[in-house]
CSV table of C-alpha atoms and ligand atoms in Angstrom, one decimal:
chain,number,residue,atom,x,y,z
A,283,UNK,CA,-38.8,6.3,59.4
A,284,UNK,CA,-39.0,5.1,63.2
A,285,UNK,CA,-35.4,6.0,64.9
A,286,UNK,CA,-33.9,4.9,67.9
A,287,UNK,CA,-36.6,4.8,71.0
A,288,UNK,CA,-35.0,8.3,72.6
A,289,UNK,CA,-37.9,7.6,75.0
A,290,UNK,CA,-36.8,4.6,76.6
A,291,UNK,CA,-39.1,3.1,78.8
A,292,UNK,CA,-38.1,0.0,80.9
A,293,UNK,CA,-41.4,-1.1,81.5
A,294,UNK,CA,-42.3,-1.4,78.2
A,295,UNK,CA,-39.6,-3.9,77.1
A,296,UNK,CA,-40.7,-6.0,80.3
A,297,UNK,CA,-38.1,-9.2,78.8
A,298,UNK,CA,-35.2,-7.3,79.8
A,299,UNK,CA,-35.9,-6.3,82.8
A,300,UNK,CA,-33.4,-7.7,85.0
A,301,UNK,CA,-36.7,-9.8,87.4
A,302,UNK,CA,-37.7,-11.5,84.2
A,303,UNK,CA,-33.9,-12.0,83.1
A,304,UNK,CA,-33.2,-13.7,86.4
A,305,UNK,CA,-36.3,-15.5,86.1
A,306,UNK,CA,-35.0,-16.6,82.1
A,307,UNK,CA,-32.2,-17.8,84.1
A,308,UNK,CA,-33.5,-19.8,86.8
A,309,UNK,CA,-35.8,-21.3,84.9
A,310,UNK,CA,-33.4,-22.4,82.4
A,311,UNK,CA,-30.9,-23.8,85.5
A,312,UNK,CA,-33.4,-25.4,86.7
A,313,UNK,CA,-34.5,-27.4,83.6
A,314,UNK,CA,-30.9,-28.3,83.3
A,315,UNK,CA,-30.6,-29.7,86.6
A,316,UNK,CA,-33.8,-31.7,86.2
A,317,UNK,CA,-32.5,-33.4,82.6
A,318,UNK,CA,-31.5,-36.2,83.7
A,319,UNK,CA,-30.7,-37.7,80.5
A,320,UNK,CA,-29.0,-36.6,77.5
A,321,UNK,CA,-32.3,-36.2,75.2
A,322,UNK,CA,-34.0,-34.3,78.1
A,323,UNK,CA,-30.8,-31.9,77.9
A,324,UNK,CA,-31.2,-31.7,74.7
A,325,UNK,CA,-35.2,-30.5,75.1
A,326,UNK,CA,-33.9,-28.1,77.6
A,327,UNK,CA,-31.3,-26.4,75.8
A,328,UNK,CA,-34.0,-25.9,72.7
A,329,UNK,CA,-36.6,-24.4,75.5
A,330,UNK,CA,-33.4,-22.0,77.0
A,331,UNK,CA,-30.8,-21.5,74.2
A,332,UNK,CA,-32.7,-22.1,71.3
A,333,UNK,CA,-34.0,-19.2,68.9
A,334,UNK,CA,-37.1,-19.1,70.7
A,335,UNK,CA,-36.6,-19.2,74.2
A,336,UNK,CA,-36.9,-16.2,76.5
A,337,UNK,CA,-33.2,-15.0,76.3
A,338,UNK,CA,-33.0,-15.1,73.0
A,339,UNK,CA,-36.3,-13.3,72.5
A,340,UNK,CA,-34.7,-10.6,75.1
A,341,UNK,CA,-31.4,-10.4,73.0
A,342,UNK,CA,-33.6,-9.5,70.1
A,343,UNK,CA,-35.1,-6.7,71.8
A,344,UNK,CA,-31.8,-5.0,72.8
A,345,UNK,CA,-31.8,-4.0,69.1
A,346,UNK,CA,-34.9,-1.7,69.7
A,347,UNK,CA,-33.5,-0.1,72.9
A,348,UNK,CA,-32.1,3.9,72.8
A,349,UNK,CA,-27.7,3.8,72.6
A,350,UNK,CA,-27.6,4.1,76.3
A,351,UNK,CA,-29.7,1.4,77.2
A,352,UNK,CA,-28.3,-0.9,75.1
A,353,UNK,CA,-24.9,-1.6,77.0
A,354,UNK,CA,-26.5,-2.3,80.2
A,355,UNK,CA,-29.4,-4.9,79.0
A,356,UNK,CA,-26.7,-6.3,76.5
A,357,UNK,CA,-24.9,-6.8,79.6
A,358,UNK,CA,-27.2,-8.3,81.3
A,359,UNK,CA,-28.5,-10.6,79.0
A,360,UNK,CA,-25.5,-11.3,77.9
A,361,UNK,CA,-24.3,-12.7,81.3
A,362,UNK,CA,-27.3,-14.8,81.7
A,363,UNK,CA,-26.9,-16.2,77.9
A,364,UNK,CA,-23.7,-17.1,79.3
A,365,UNK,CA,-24.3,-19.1,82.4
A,366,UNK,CA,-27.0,-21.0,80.9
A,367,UNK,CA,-24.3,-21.7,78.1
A,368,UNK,CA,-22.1,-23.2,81.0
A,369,UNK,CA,-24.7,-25.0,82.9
A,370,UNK,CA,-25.6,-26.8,79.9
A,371,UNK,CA,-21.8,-27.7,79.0
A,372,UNK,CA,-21.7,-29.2,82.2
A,373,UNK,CA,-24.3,-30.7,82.5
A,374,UNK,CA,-23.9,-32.3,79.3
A,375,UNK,CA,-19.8,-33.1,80.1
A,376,UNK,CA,-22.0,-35.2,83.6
A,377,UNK,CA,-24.4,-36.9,81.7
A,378,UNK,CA,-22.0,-38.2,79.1
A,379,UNK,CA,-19.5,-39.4,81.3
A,380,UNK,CA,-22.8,-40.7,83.1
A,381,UNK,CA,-23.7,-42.4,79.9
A,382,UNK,CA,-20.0,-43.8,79.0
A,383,UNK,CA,-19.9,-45.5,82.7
A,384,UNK,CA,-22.9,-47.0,82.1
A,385,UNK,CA,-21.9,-48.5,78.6
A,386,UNK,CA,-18.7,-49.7,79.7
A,387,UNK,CA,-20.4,-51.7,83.2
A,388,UNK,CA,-23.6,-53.0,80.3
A,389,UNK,CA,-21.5,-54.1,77.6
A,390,UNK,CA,-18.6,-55.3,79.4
A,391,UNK,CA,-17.0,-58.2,77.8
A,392,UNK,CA,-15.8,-61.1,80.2
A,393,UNK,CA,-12.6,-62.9,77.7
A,394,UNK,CA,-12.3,-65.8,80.3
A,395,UNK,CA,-16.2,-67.0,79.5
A,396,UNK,CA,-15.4,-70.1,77.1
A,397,UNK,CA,-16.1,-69.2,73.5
A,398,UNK,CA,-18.8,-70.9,71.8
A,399,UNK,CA,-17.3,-72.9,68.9
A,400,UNK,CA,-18.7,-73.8,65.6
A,401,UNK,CA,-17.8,-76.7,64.7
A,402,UNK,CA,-17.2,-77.1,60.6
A,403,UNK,CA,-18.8,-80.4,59.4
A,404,UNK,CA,-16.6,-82.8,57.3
A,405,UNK,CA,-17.4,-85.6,55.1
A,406,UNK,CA,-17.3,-89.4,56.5
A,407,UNK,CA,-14.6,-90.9,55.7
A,408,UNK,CA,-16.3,-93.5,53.7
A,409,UNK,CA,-17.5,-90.5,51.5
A,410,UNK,CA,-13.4,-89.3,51.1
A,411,UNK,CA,-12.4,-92.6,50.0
A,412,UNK,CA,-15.3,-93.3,47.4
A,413,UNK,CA,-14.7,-89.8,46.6
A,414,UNK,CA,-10.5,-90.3,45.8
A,415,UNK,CA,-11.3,-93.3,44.3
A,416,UNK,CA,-13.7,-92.2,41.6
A,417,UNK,CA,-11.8,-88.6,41.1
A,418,UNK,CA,-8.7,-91.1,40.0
A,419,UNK,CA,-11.4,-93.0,37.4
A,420,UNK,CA,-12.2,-89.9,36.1
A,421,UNK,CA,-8.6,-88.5,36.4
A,422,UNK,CA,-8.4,-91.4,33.6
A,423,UNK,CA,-11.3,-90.7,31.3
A,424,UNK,CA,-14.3,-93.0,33.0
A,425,UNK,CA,-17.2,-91.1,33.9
A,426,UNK,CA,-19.0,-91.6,37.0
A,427,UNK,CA,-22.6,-93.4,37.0
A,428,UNK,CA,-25.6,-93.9,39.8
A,429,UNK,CA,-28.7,-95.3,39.9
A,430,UNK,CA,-31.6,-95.6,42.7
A,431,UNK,CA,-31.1,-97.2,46.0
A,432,UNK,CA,-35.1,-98.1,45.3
A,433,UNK,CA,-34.5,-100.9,42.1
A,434,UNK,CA,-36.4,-102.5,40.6
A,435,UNK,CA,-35.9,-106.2,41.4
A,436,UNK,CA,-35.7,-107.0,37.8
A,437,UNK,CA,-32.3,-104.5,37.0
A,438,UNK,CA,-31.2,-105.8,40.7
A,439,UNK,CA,-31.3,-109.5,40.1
A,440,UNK,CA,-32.6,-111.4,36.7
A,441,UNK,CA,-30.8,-108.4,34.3
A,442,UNK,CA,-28.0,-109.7,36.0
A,443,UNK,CA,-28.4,-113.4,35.5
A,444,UNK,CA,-29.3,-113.8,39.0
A,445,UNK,CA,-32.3,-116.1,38.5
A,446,UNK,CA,-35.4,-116.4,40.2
A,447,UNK,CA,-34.0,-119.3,42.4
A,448,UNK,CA,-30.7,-117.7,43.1
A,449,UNK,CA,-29.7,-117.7,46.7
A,450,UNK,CA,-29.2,-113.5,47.1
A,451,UNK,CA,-33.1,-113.5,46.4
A,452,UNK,CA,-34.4,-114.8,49.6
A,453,UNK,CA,-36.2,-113.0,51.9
A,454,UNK,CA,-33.2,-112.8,54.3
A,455,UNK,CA,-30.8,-110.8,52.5
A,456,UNK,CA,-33.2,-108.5,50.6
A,457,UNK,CA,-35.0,-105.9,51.6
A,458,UNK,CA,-38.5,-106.3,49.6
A,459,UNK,CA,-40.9,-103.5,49.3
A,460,UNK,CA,-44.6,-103.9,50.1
A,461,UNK,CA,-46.5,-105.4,48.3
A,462,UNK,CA,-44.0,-108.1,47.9
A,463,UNK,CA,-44.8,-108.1,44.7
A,464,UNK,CA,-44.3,-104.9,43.9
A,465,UNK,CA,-41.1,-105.5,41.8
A,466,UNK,CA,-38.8,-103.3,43.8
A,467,UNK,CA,-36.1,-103.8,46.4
A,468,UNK,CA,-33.4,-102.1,48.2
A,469,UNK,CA,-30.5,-102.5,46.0
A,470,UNK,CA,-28.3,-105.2,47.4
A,471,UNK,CA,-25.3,-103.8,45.1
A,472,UNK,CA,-24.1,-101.6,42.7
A,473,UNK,CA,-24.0,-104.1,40.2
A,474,UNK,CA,-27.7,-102.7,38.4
A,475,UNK,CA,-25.8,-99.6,37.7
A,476,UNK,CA,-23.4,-101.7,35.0
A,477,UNK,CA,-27.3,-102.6,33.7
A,478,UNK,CA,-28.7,-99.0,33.3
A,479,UNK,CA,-25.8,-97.7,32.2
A,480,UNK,CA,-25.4,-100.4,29.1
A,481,UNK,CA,-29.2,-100.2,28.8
A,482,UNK,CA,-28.5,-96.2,28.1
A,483,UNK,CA,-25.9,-95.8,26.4
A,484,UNK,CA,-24.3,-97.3,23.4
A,485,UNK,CA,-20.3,-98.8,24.0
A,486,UNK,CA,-17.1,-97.7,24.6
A,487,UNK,CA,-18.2,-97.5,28.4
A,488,UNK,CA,-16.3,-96.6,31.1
A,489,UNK,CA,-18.2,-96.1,34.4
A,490,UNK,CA,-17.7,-95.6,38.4
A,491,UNK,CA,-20.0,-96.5,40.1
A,492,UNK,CA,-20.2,-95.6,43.8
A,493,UNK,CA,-23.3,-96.0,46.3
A,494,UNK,CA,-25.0,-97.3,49.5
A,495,UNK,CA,-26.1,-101.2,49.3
A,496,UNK,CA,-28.8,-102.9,52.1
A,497,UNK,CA,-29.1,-106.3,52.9
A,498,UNK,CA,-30.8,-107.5,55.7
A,499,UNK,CA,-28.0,-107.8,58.0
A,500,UNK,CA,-28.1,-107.0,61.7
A,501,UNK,CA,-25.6,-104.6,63.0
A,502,UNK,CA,-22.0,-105.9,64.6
A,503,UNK,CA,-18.8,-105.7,64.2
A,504,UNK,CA,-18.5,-106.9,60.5
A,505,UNK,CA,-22.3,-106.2,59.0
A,506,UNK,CA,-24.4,-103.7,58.5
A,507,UNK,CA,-27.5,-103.8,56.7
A,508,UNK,CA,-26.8,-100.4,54.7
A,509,UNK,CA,-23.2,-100.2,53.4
A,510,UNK,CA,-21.4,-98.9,50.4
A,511,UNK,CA,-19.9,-100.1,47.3
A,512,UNK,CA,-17.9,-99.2,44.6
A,513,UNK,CA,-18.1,-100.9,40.9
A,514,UNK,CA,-16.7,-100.5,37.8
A,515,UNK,CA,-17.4,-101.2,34.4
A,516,UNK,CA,-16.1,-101.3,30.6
A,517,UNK,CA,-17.3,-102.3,27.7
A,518,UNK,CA,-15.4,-101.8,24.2
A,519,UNK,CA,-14.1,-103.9,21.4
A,520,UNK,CA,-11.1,-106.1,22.4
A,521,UNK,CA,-11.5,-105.7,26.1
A,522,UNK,CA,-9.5,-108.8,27.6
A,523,UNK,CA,-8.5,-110.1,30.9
A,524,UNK,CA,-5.5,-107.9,30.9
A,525,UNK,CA,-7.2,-105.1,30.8
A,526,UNK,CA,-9.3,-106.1,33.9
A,527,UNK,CA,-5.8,-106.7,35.7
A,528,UNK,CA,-4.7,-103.7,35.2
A,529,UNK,CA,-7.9,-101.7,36.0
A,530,UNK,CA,-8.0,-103.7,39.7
A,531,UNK,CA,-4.4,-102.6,39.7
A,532,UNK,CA,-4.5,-99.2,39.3
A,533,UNK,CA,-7.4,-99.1,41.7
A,534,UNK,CA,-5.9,-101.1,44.3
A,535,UNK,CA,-2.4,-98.5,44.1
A,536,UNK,CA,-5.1,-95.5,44.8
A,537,UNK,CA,-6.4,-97.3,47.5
A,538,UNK,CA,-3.6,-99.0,49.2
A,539,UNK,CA,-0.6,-97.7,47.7
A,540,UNK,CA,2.0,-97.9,44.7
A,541,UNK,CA,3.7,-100.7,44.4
A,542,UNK,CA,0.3,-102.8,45.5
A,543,UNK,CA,0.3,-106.1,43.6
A,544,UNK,CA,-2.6,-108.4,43.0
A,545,UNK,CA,-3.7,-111.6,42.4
A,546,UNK,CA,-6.9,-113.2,40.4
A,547,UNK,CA,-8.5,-116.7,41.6
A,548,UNK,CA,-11.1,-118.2,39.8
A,549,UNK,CA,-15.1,-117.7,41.3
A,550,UNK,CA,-18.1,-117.6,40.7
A,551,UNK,CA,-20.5,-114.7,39.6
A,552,UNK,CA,-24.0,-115.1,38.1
A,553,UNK,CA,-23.4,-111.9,35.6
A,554,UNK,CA,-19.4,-112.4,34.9
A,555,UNK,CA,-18.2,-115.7,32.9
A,556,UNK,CA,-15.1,-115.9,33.6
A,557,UNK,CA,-15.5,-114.6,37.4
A,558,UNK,CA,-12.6,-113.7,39.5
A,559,UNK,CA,-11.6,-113.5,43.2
A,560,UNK,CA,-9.1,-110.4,43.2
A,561,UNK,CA,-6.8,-110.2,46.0
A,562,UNK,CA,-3.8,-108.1,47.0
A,563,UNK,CA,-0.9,-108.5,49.0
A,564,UNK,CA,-1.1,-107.6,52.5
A,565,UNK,CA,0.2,-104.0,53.2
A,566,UNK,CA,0.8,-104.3,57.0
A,567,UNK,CA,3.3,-107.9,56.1
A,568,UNK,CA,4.2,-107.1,52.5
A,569,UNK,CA,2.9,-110.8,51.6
A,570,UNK,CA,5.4,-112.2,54.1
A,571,UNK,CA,2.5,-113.5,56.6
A,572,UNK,CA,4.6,-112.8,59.3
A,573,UNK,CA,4.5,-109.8,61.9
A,574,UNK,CA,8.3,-109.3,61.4
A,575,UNK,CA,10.4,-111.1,58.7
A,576,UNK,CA,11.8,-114.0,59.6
A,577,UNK,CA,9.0,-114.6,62.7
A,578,UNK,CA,6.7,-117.6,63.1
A,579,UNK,CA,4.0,-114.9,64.3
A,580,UNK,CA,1.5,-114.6,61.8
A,581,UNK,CA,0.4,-110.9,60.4
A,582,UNK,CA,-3.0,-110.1,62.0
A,583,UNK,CA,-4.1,-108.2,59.2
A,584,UNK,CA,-4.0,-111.1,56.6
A,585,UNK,CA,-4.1,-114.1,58.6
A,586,UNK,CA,-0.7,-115.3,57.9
A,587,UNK,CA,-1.7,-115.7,54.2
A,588,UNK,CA,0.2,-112.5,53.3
A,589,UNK,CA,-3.1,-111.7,50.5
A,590,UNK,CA,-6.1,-109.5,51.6
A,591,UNK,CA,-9.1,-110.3,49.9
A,592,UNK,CA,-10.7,-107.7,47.4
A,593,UNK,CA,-13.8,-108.0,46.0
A,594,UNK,CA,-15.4,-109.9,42.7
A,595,UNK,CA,-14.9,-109.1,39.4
A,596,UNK,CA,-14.6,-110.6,36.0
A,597,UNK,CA,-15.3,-110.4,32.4
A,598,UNK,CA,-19.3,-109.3,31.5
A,599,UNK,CA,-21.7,-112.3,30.7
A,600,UNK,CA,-22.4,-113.0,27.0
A,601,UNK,CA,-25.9,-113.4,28.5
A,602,UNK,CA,-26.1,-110.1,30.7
A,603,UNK,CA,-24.3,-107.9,27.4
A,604,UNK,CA,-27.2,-109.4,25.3
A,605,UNK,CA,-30.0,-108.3,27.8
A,606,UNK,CA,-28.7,-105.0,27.3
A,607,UNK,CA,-29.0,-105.4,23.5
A,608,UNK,CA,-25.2,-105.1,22.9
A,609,UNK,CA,-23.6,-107.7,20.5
A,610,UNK,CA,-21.5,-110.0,22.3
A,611,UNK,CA,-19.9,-111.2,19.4
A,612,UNK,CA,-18.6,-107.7,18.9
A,613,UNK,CA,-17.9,-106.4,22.2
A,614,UNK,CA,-16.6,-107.6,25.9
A,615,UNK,CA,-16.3,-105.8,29.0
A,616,UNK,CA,-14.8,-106.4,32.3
A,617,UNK,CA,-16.8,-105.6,35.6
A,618,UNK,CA,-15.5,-105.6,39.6
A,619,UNK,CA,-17.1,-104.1,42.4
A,620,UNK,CA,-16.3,-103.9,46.4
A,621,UNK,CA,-17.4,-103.2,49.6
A,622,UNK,CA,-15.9,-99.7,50.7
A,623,UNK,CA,-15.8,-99.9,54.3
A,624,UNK,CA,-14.4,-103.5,54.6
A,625,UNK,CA,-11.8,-101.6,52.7
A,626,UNK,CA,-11.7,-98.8,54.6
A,627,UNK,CA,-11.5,-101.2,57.9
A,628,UNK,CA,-8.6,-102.7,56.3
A,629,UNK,CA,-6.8,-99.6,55.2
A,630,UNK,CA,-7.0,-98.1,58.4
A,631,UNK,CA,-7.3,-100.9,61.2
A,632,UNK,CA,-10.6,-99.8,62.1
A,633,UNK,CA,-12.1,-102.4,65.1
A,634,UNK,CA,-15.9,-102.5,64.2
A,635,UNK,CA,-18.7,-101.4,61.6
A,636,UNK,CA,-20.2,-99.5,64.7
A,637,UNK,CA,-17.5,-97.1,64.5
A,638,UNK,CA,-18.5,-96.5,60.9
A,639,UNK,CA,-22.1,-96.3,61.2
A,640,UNK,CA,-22.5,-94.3,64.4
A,641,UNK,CA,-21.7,-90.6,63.5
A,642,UNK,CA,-19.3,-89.7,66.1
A,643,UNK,CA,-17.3,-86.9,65.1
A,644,UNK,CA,-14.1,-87.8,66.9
A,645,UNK,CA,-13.9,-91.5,64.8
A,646,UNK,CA,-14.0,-89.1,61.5
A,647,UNK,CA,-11.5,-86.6,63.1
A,648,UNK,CA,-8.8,-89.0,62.5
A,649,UNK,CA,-9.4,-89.3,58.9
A,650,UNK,CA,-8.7,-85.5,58.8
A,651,UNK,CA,-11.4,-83.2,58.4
A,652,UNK,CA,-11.9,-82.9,54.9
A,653,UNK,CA,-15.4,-80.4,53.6
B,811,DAH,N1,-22.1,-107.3,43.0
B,811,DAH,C1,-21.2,-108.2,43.7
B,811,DAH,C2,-21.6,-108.3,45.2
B,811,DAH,O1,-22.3,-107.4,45.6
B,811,DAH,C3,-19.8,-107.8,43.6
B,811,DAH,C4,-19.3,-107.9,42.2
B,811,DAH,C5,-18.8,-109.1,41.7
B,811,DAH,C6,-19.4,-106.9,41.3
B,811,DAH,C7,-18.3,-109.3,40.4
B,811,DAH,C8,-18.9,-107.0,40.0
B,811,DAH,C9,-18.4,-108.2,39.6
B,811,DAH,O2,-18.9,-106.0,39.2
B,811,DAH,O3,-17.9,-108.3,38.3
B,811,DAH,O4,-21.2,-109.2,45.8
C-alpha cells in the first residue's frame, strides 16, 4: 500500500512549485486580458479554470504531497485559483457591459421615424352594392346565377330575340372576337344569363344575376366600355305583372331606401312582351321636382321631373321561354335588369364614370372600407 510521500521532494512535483504557479497565473491573466470578446473569455477560462488546465492539474497533485506540505502548496495554489477566478469575473462583468452598450447603440429604435403602414384593401364600391343587392335576393329565396363575360353571340343576341338586323348588333357597340365569325362576343348585358339559366334548369326560377358588360363605348363622364349590371329573373306558373312590381320594388327600397315608390311606362325590349320602363321617385326632391318645396328651382338630381329612371324590365317573351324549351302556355316569368354604377352615380352624387373606373383608393374610402 503506497502511504503518504514522507520523502517530499519539491522538485519532483515541479507544478507546484511556486515559478510554475506564478507562471499558471500569468499566463492565465494574460489570456484574460487578451479576450477581447465574450467567446474568447470563454476559451480562456477552459484553458485556465477548466479541469485541465495547469492549476487544476497542480491542485490535483496537492493530494500526493506529505501532511506538511500540503498547507503551504494548498496555499499557494489556492491563491492563484483564486485570482484567476477574479480576473475572469471581471473581465467577464467588462465585456458584457461592453456587449450590452453595443446592443443598445445597434438596435436602437428611433419612435419619431414614420411607421410604414399597410394599407388593408377593400372592395369597390360597385362590388358592395351588387353585393347588398343580391345578399337581399337571396335573403328572399332567389339564388344567384353567372355566366361568361366571353358569349357566345347566339345566347347574347338571337336567344334573346335580338335578331340578326337588330340595332345592338353593329359593330359599334359590340365587341366582336376575331375571326368575326367566330360566334363569340363580349357580353353587352346580363341578359344571356336569364338564357342559360332557363336552358339549365327546369322552372320555378328565381335568379340574380350580377356581372361586368362591354360595349364599345369610349371613356367620359357617363360611358364606359366595361360596366356592370345587375338582372333578375322568374319564371313560375301564374307570374303576373304584379309580381314584377313588386320585385322592382323591393329592389328599388334595398337600393334607395324604404318608402321608395315606382313607376312602370310602357317600352320596348326585343326578349320582354309587354316591356317596361321602371322609374322611381327622386330621392334628393321626394318627386316634388323642386330643390326646396314650394321653389320654382328644379331638383338637379331628376331634372325637375321628380322620377329617376331605372332600368328595363318586363314580362319574358313567349318566343324567348320557347327557345329555352319551357311551355309558354304553362308558365310566365318577369325579367329587369340595370346598370349598377349609373345607380351608384345616382345614389351617391358621384360627378363622372372616371371616378369609378380609375382605382383611386381615396374615391372608395368614402364608401367605407368594407373587405
Ligand atoms: N338587357 C337590357 C340592356 O342591357 C336591360 C334589360 C331590359 C334587362 C329588360 C331585362 C329586361 O332583364 O327585362 O339594356
Amino acid at each position: 500500500m503506497s502511504g503518504p510521500n514522507t520523502n517530499y521532494d519539491p522538485v519532483e512535483v515541479a507544478a507546484l512549485e511556486p515559478a510554475a504557479v506564478q507562471a499558471a497565473v500569468d499566463a492565465a491573466l494574460a489570456a484574460i486580458a487578451a479576450a477581447s470578446s465574450l467567446d474568447e473569455l470563454k476559451a480562456a477560462r477552459t484553458a485556465h479554470q477548466g479541469e485541465k488546465s495547469p492549476l487544476a492539474l497542480a491542485n490535483r497533485e496537492i493530494g500526493a504531497l506529505p501532511p506538511s506540505a500540503k498547507a503551504e502548496a494548498g496555499k499557494r495554489v489556492g491563491q492563484a485559483r483564486g485570482r484567476v477566478g477574479q480576473a475572469l469575473a471581471a473581465r467577464q462583468a467588462e465585456l458584457e457591459a461592453e456587449r450590452d452598450e453595443r446592443i443598445l447603440v445597434e438596435e436602437r429604435v428611433d419612435v419619431t421615424v414614420p411607421a410604414l403602414r399597410r394599407r388593408l384593401g377593400a372592395r369597390h364600391p360597385i362590388e358592395l352594392v351588387a353585393q347588398r343587392l343580391v345578399d337581399s335576393f337571396v335573403g328572399m329565396g332567389w339564388e344567384v346565377a353567372e355566366g361568361p363575360e366571353l358569349e357566345a353571340e347566339w345566347l347574347n343576341f338571337d336567344a334573346l330575340n335580338l335578331g340578326p338586323d337588330h340595332p345592338a348588333r353593329q359593330m359599334q357597340d359590340t365587341f366582336f372576337l376575331d375571326p368575326v365569325d367566330s360566334g363569340l362576343v363580349l357580353r353587352t348585358h346580363t341578359s344571356p344569363v336569364q338564357i342559360r339559366t332557363m336552358l339549365e334548369k327546369e322552372p320555378p326560377i328565381y335568379i340574380v344575376a350580377p356581372g361586368k358588360v362591354f360595349r364599345t363605348d369610349d371613356l367620359d363622364a357617363t360611358h364606359t366600355p366595361v360596366f356592370h349590371q345587375i338582372e333578375c329573373l322568374a319564371v313560375d306558373k301564374g307570374l303576373t305583372m304584379a309580381h314584377l312590381r313588386g320585385a322592382i320594388d323591393a329592389f328599388v327600397q334595398i337600393m334607395f331606401g324604404e318608402g321608395t315608390r315606382t313607376r312602370v311606362r310602357a317600352s320596348y325590349f326585343p326578349f320582354t312582351e309587354p316591356s317596361m320602363e321602371t322609374d322611381f321617385v327622386c330621392f334628393a326632391c321626394h318627386g316634388s321636382g323642386s330643390t326646396t318645396p314650394g321653389s320654382a328651382a328644379q331638383c338637379r338630381t331628376c331634372g325637375g321631373s321628380g322620377w329617376i329612371e331605372l332600368g328595363g324590365s318586363g314580362m319574358v317573351n313567349r318566343k324567348v321561354l320557347a327557345a329555352c324549351g319551357i311551355d309558354p302556355d304553362v308558365y310566365s316569368g318577369f325579367a329587369f335588369g340595370l346598370g349598377i354604377e349609373r345607380a351608384l352615380m345616382l345614389r351617391h352624387g358621384v360627378q363622372g364614370m372616371h371616378e369609378m373606373v380609375e382605382g383611386d383608393v381615396r374615391f372608395s374610402q368614402q364608401f367605407g372600407m368594407e373587405v
